[in-house]
Tab-separated table of C-alpha atoms in Angstrom:
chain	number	residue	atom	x	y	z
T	928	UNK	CA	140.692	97.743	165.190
T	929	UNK	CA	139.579	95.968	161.877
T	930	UNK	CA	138.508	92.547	163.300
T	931	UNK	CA	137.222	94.220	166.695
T	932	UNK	CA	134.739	96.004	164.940
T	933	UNK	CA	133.662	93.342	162.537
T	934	UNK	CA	133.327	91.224	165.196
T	935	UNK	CA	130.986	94.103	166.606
T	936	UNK	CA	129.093	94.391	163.674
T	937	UNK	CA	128.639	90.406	163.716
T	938	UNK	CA	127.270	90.749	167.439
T	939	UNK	CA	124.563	93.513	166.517
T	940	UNK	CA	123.259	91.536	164.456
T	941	UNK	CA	122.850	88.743	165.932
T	942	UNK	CA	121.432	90.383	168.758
T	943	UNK	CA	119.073	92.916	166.412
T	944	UNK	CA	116.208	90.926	165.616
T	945	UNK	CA	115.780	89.654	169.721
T	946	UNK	CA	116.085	93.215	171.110
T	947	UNK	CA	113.811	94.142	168.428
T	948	UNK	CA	111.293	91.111	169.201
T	949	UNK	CA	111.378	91.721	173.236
T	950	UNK	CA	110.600	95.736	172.407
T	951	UNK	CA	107.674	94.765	170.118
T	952	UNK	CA	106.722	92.234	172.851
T	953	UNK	CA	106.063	94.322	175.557
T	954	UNK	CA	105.030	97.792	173.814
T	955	UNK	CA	103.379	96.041	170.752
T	956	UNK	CA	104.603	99.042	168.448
T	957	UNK	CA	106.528	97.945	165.251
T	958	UNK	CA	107.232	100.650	163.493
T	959	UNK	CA	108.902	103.152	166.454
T	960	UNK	CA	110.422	99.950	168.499
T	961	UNK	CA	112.719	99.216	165.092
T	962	UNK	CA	113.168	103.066	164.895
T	963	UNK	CA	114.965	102.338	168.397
T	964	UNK	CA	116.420	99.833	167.726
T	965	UNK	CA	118.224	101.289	165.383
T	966	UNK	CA	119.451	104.149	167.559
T	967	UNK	CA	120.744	101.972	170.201
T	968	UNK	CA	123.064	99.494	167.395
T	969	UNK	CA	124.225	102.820	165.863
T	970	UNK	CA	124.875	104.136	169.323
T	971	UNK	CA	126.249	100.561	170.518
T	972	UNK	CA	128.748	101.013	167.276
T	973	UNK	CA	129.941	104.037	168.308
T	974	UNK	CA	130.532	103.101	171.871
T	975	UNK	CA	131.398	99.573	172.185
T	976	UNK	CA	134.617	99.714	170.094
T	977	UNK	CA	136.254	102.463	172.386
T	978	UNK	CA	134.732	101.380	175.835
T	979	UNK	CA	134.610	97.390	174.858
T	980	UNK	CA	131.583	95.169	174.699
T	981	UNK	CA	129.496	94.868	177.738
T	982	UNK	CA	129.279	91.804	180.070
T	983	UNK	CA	125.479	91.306	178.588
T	984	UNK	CA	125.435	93.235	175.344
T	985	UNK	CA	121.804	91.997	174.826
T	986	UNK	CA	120.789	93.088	177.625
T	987	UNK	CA	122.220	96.874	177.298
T	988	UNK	CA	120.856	96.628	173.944
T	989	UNK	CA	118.021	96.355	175.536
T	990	UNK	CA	117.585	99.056	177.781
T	991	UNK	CA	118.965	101.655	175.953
T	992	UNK	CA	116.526	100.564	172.952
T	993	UNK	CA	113.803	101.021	175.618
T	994	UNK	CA	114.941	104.128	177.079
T	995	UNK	CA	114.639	105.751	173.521
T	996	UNK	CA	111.329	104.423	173.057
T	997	UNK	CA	109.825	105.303	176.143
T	998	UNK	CA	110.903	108.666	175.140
T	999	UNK	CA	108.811	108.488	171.797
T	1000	UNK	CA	106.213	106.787	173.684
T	1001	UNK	CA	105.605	109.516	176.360
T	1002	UNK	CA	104.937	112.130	173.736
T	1003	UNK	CA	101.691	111.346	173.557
T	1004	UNK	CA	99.321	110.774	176.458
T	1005	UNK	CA	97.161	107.696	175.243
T	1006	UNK	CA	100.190	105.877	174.234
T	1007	UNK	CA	101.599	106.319	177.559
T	1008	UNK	CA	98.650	104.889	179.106
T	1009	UNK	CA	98.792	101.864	176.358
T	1010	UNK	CA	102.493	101.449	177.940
T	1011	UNK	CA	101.624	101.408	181.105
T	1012	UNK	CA	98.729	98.761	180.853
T	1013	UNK	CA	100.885	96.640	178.769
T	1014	UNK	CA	103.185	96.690	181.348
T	1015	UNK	CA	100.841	95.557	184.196
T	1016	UNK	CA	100.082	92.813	182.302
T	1017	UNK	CA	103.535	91.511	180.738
T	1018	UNK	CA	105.948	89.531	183.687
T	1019	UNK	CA	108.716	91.595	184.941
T	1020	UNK	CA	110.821	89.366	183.007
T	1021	UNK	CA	109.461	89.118	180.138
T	1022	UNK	CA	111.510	91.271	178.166
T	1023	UNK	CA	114.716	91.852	180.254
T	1024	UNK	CA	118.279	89.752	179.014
T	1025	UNK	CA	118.799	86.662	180.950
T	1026	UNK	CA	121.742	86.974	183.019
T	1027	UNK	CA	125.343	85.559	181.267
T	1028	UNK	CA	125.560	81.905	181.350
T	1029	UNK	CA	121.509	81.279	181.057
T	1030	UNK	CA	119.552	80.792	177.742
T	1031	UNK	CA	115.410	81.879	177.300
T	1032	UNK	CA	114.085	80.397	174.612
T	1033	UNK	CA	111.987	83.077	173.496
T	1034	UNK	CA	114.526	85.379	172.254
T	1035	UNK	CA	115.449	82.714	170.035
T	1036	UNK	CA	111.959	82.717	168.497
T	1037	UNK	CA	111.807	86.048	168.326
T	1038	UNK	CA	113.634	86.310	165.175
T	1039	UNK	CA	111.477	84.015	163.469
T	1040	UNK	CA	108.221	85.671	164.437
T	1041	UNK	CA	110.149	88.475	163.337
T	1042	UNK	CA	110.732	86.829	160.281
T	1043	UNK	CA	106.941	86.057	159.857
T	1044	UNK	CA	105.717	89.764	160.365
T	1045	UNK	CA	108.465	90.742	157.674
T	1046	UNK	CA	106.902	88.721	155.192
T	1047	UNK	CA	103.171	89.238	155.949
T	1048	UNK	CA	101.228	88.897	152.932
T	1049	UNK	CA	100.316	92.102	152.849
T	1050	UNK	CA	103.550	93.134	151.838
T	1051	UNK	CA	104.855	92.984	147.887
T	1052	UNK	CA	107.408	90.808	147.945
T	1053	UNK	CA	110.089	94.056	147.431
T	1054	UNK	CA	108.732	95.277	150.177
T	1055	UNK	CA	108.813	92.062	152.409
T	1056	UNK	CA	112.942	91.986	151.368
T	1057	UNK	CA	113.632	95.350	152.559
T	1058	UNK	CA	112.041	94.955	155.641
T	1059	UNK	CA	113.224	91.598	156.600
T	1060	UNK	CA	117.223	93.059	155.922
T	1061	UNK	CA	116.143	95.840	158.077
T	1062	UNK	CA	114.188	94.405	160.986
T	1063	UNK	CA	115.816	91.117	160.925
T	1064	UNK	CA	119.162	91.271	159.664
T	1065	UNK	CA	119.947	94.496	161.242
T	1066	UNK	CA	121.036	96.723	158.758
T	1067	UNK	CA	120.565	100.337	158.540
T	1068	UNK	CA	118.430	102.010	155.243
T	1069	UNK	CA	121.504	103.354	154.005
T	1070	UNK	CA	122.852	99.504	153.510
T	1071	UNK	CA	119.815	98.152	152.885
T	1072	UNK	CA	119.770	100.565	149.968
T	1073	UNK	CA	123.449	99.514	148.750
T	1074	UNK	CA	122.396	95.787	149.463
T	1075	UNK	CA	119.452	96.293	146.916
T	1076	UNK	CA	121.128	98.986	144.337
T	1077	UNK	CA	118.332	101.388	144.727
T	1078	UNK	CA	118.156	104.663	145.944
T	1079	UNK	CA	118.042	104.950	149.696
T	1080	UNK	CA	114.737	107.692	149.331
T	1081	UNK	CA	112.817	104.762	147.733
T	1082	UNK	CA	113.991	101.806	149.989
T	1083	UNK	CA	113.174	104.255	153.106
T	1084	UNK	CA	109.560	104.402	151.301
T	1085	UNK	CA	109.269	100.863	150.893
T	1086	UNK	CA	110.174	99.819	154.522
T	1087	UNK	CA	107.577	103.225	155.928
T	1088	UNK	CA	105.221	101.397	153.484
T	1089	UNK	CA	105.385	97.943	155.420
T	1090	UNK	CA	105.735	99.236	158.595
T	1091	UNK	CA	102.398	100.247	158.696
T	1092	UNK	CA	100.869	98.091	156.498
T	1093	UNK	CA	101.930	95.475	159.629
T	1094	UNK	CA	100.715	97.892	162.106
T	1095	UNK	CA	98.482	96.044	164.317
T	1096	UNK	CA	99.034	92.459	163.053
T	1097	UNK	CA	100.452	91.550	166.761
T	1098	UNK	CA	103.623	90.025	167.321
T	1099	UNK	CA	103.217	86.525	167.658
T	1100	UNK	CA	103.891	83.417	165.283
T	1101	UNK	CA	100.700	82.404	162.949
T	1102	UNK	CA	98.746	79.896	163.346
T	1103	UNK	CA	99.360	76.718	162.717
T	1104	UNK	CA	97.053	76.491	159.562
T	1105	UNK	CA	98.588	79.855	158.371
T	1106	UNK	CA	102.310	78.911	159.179
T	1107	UNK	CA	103.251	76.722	155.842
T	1108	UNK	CA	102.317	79.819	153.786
T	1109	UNK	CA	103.525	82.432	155.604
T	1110	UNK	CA	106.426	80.153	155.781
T	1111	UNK	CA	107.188	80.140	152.492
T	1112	UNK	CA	107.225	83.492	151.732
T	1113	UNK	CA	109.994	83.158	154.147
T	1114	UNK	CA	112.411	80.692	152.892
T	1115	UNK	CA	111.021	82.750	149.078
T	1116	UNK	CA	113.014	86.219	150.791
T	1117	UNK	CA	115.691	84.505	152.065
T	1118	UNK	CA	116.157	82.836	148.556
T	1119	UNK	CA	115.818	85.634	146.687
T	1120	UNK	CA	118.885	87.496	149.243
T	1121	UNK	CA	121.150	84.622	148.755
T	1122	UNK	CA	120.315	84.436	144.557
T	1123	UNK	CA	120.888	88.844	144.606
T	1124	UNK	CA	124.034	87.833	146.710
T	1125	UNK	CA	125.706	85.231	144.890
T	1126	UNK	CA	124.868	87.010	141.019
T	1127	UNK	CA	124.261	90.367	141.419
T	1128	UNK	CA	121.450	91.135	138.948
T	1129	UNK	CA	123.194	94.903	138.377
T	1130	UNK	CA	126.045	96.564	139.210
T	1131	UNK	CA	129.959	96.387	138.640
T	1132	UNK	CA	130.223	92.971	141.289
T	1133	UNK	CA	129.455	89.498	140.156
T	1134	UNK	CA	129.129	88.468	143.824
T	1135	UNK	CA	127.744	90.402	146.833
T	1136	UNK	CA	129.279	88.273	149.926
T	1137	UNK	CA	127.764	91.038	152.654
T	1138	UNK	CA	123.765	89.273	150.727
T	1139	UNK	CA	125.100	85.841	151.144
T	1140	UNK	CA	126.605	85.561	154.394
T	1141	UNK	CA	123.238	87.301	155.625
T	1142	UNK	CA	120.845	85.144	153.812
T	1143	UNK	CA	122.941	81.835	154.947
T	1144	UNK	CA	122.672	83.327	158.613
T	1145	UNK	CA	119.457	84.183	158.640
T	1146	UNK	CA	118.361	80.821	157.099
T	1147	UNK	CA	120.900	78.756	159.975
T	1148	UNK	CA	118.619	80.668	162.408
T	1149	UNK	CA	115.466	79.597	160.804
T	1150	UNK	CA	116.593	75.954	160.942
T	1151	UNK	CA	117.695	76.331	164.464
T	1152	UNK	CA	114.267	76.792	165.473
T	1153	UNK	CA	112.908	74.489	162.681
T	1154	UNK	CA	115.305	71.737	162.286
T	1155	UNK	CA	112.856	68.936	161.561
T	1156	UNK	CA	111.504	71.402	158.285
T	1157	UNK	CA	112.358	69.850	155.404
T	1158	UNK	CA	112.223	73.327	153.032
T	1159	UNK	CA	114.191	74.788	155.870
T	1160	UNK	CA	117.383	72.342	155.756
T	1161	UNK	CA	117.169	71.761	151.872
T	1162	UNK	CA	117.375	75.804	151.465
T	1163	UNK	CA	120.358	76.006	153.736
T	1164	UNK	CA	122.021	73.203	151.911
T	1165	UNK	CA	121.046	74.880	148.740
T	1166	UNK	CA	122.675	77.851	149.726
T	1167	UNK	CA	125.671	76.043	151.798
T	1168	UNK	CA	126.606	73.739	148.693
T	1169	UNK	CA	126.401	76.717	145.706
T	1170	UNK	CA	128.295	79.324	148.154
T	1171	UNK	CA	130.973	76.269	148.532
T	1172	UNK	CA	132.127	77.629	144.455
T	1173	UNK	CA	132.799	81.086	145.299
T	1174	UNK	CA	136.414	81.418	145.708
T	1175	UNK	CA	136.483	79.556	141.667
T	1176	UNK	CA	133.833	81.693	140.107
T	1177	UNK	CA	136.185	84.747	139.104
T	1178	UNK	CA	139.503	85.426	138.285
T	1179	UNK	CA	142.432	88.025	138.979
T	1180	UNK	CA	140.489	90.502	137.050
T	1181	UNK	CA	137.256	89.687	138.847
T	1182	UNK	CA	136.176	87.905	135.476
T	1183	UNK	CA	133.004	85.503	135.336
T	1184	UNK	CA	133.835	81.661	134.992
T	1185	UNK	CA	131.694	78.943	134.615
T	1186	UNK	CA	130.880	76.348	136.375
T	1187	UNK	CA	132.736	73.782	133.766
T	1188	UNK	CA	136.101	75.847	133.426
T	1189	UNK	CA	136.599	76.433	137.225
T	1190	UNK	CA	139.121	75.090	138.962
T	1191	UNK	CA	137.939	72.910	141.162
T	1192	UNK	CA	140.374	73.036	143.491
T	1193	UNK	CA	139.894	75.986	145.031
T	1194	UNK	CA	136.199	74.814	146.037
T	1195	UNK	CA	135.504	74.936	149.728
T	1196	UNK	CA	135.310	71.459	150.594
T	1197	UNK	CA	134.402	71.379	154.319
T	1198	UNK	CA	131.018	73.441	153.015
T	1199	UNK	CA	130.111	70.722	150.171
T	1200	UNK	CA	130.837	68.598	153.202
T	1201	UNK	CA	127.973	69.793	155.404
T	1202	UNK	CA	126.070	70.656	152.294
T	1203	UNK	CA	125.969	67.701	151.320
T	1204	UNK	CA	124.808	65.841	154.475
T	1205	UNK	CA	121.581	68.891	155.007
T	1206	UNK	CA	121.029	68.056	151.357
T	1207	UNK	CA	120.524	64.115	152.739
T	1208	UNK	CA	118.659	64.937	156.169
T	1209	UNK	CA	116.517	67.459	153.924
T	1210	UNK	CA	115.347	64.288	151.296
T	1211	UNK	CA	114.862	62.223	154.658
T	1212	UNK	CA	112.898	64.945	156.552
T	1213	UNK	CA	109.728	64.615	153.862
T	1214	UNK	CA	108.747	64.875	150.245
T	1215	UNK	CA	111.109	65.845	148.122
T	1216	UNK	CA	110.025	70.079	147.588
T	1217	UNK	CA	111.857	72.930	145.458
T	1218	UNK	CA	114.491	73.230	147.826
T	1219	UNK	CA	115.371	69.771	148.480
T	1220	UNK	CA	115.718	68.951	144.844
T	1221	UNK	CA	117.708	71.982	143.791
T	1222	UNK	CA	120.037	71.008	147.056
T	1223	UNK	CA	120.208	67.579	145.744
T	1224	UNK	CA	121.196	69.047	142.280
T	1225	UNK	CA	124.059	71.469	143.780
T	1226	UNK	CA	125.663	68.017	145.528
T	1227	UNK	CA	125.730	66.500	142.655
T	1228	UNK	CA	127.874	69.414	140.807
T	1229	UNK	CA	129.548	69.572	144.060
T	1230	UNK	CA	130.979	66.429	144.287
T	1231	UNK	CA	132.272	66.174	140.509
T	1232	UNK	CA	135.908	66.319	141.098
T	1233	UNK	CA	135.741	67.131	137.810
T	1234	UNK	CA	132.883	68.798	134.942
T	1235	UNK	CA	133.477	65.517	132.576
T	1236	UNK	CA	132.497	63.488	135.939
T	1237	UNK	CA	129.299	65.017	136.879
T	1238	UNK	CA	126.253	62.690	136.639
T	1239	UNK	CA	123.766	64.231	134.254
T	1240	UNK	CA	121.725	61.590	133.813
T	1241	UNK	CA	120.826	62.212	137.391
T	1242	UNK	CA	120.813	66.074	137.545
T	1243	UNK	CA	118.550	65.842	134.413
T	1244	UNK	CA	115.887	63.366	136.157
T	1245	UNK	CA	116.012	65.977	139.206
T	1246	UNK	CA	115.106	68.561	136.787
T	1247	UNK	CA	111.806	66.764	135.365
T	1248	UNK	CA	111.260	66.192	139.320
T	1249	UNK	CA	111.608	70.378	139.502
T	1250	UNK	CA	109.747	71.366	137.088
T	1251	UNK	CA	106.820	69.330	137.334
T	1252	UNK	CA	106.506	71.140	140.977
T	1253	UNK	CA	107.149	75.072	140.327
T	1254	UNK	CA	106.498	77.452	137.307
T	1255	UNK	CA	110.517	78.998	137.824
T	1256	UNK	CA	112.033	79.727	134.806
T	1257	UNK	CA	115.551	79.227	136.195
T	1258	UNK	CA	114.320	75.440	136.594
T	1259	UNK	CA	113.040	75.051	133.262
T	1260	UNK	CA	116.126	76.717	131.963
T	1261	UNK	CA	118.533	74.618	134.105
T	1262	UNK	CA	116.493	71.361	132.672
T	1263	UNK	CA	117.248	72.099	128.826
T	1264	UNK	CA	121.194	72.652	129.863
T	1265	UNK	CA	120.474	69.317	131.295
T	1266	UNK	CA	118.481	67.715	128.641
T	1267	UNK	CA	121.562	69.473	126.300
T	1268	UNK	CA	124.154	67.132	128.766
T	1269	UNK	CA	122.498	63.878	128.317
T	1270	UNK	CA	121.218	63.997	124.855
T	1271	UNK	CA	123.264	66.600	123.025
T	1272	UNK	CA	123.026	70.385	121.899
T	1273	UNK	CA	120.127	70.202	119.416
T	1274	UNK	CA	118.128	68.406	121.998
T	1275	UNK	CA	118.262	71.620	124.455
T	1276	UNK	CA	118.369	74.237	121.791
T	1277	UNK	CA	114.552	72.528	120.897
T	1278	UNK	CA	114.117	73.014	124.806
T	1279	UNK	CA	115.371	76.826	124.982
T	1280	UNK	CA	112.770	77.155	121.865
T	1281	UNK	CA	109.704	76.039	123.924
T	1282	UNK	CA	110.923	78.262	126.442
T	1283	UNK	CA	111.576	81.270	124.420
T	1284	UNK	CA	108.068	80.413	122.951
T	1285	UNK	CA	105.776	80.374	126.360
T	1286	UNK	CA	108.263	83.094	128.052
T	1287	UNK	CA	106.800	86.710	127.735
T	1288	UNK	CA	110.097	88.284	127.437
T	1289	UNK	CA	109.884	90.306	130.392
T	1290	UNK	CA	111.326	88.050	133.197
T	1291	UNK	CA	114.036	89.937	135.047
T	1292	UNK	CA	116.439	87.180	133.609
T	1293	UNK	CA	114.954	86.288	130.441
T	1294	UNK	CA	118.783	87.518	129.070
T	1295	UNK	CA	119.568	84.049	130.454
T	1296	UNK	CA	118.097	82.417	127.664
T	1297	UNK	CA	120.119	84.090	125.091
T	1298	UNK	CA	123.279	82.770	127.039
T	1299	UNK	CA	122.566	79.317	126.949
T	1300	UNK	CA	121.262	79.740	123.478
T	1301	UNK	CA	124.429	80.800	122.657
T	1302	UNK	CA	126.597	78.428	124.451
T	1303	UNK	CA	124.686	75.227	122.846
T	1304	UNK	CA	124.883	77.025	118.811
T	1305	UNK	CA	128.135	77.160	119.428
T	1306	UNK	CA	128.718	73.573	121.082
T	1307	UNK	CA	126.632	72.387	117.994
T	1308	UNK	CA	128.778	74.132	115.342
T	1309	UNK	CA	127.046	77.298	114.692
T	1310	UNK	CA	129.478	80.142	115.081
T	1311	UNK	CA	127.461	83.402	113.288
T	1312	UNK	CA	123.997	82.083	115.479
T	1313	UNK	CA	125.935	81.592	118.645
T	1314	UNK	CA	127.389	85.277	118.525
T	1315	UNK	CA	124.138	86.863	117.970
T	1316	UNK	CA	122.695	84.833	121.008
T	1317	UNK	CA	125.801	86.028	123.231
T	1318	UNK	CA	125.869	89.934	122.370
T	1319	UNK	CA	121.947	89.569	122.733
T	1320	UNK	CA	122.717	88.288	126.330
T	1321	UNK	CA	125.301	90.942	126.932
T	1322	UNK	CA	123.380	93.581	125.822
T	1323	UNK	CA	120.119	93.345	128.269
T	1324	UNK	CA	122.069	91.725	131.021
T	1325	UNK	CA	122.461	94.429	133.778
T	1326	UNK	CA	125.394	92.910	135.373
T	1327	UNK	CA	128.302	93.971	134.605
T	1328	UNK	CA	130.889	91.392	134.881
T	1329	UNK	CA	128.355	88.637	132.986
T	1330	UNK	CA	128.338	91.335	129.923
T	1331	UNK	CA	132.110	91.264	130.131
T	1332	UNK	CA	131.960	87.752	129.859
T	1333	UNK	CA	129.356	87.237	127.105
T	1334	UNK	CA	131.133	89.672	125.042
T	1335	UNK	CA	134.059	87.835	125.482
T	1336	UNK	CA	132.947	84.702	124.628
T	1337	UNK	CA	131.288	86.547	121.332
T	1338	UNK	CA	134.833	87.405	120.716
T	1339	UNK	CA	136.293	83.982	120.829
T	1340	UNK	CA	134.080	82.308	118.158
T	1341	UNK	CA	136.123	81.831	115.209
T	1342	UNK	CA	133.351	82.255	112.307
């Protein structure tokens, strides 16, 4: 019953953000539409694995979404009326499920408009991320919650927050002059997913694979119905290419291990393989933008059959192409382990310094810059400095499994 029901699970959510996008479509009422939503996945959960997946699960999706929010709707007497008007006026089959074998376009943009109105700019940006793994990647409060590691009372506030802080913003794409900025706050929440899926910031798990997948899904979806963007392809081949390292990035014990002691074997070569060509169509698709370049940066480490044969050179002059176009301190960061590669230790520990020097200290992972502090002391023969750095790292890390492994490499310095 294991696979049927994952297989389920895989088909709600696929479906979740076009049921969601035809409700909103017709009634023009966020907030309760996702409410029913939700009711008819849970009750499509419960149902589906006993009396087996309808011919047109869409479709019953669908209606039984409606049914519940017709219900909601008829409580009150001028939304009834708004119902009723909106339905004169929308085509009879405007919101119904084509019938098996036929395609409608559409529903297919629905989850990108959805996509939009999740990360309106009214909305914080903690607030856009809840809402979007909600509303668009289908998942309840309760797992939204565990996806996050907060409490479920606060995420529950956060997504009532949006909700009506969208009410009334009409469900339809922006306009063109509005869409590159709205559209990067997009490909922004589906980055941030995949980075809080691949390295937990908290938490006893290195690696949340249930953020990942999403984030990569979410982000094929996008491209489907953008695949001429260039920030669209270059993020999925960002996230296709640094995914590709998972199965090397822990051991037995679920230890952390880097990038230069993993076995390389074990990386999934069929993903650096379309990785790598979205990371070419991305550089051919326009200028070369954030996403691109860190793509282009990931192929490179990708196709290093070994750390020794990585190009740095190259990788470095990425990084000055990086930085000079975003204020990220993970770019800056990755530059001085670059500028460390080509021109030696002391080089990027003078690079961490300007760093530590313009950083305020309060950057969710300013611990990072103990760690590579570390790791270059103790590459340039500095034992006693390079142990500080690490147990500095370890101690205002939040993650778990990377204090476990800065500790450990604390350990290992012979003084």
């Amino acid at each position: 019953m294991g696979p049927v029901r994952d297989d389920i699970e895989d088909l709600l959510r696929l479906h979740a953000p076009q049921v969601l996008g035809a409700l909103v479509r017709r009634y023009g009422h966020f907030d309760p539409a996702e409410d029913s939503v939700q009711e008819a996945l849970i009750a499509a959960a419960a149902q589906w694995p006993e009396d087996g997946v309808p011919d047109n699960p869409r479709g019953w999706l669908i209606r039984v979404a409606s049914r519940r929010l017709t219900d909601r709707l008829r409580s009150d007497a001028a939304r009834r009326r708004r119902e009723e008007t909106a339905a004169a006026l929308t085509p009879a089959d405007a919101f119904v499920a084509p019938p098996p074998g036929e395609s409608r376009a559409p529903s297919e943009d629905d989850t990108l408009t959805l996509l939009f109105l999740c990360c309106h700019p009214a909305l914080s940006p903690a607030a856009q991320l809840a809402l979007t793994l909600r509303a668009v990647g289908g998942l309840t409060t309760a797992e939204v919650a565990r996806a996050l590691l907060v409490p479920e009372a606060t995420v529950a506030q956060r997504i009532s927050r949006a909700k009506r802080a969208v009410r009334g913003a009409g469900f339809r794409a922006p306009e063109p002059a509005d869409r590159d900025r709205r559209l990067a706050a997009v490909l922004q929440v589906l980055y941030l997913i995949f980075n809080e899926g691949y390295t937990a910031t908290s938490g006893p798990d290195l690696h949340r694979t249930d953020l990942a997948r999403e984030a990569i899904r979410l982000t094929r979806s996008v491209r489907r119905l953008l695949p001429r963007e260039g920030r669209v392809t270059g993020l999925l081949a960002l996230m296709v290419l640094t995914e590709a390292r998972t199965p090397a990035r822990t051991g037995p014990g679920g230890e952390l291990i880097p990038l230069d002691e993993q076995d390389r074997a074990l990386w999934d070569r069929t993903a650096i393989a379309e990785g790598t060509a979205l990371a070419e169509e991305a550089l051919a698709q326009g200028p070369a933008g954030d996403y691109q370049l860190q793509a282009a940066i990931a192929a490179l480490h990708d196709e290093a059959a070994r750390a020794e044969d990585t190009d740095w050179p190259q990788i470095l002059a990425l990084y000055d192409l990086l930085v000079r176009r975003t204020p990220d301190p993970a770019a800056a960061l990755g530059r001085a382990v670059a500028v460390a590669m080509v021109h030696g230790p002391r080089a990027g520990l003078a690079e961490v310094d300007v760093l530590a020097e313009t950083s305020s200290g309060t950057e969710a992972g300013s611990y990072r810059l103990d760690a590579v502090r570390g790791h270059l002391l103790e590459r340039a023969g500095e034992p006693d400095s390079a142990r500080a750095a690490y147990l500095a790292a370890a101690d205002a890390t939040l993650s778990e499994p990377e204090a476990r492994y800065l500790r450990g490499r604390a350990d290992r310095i012979v003084p």
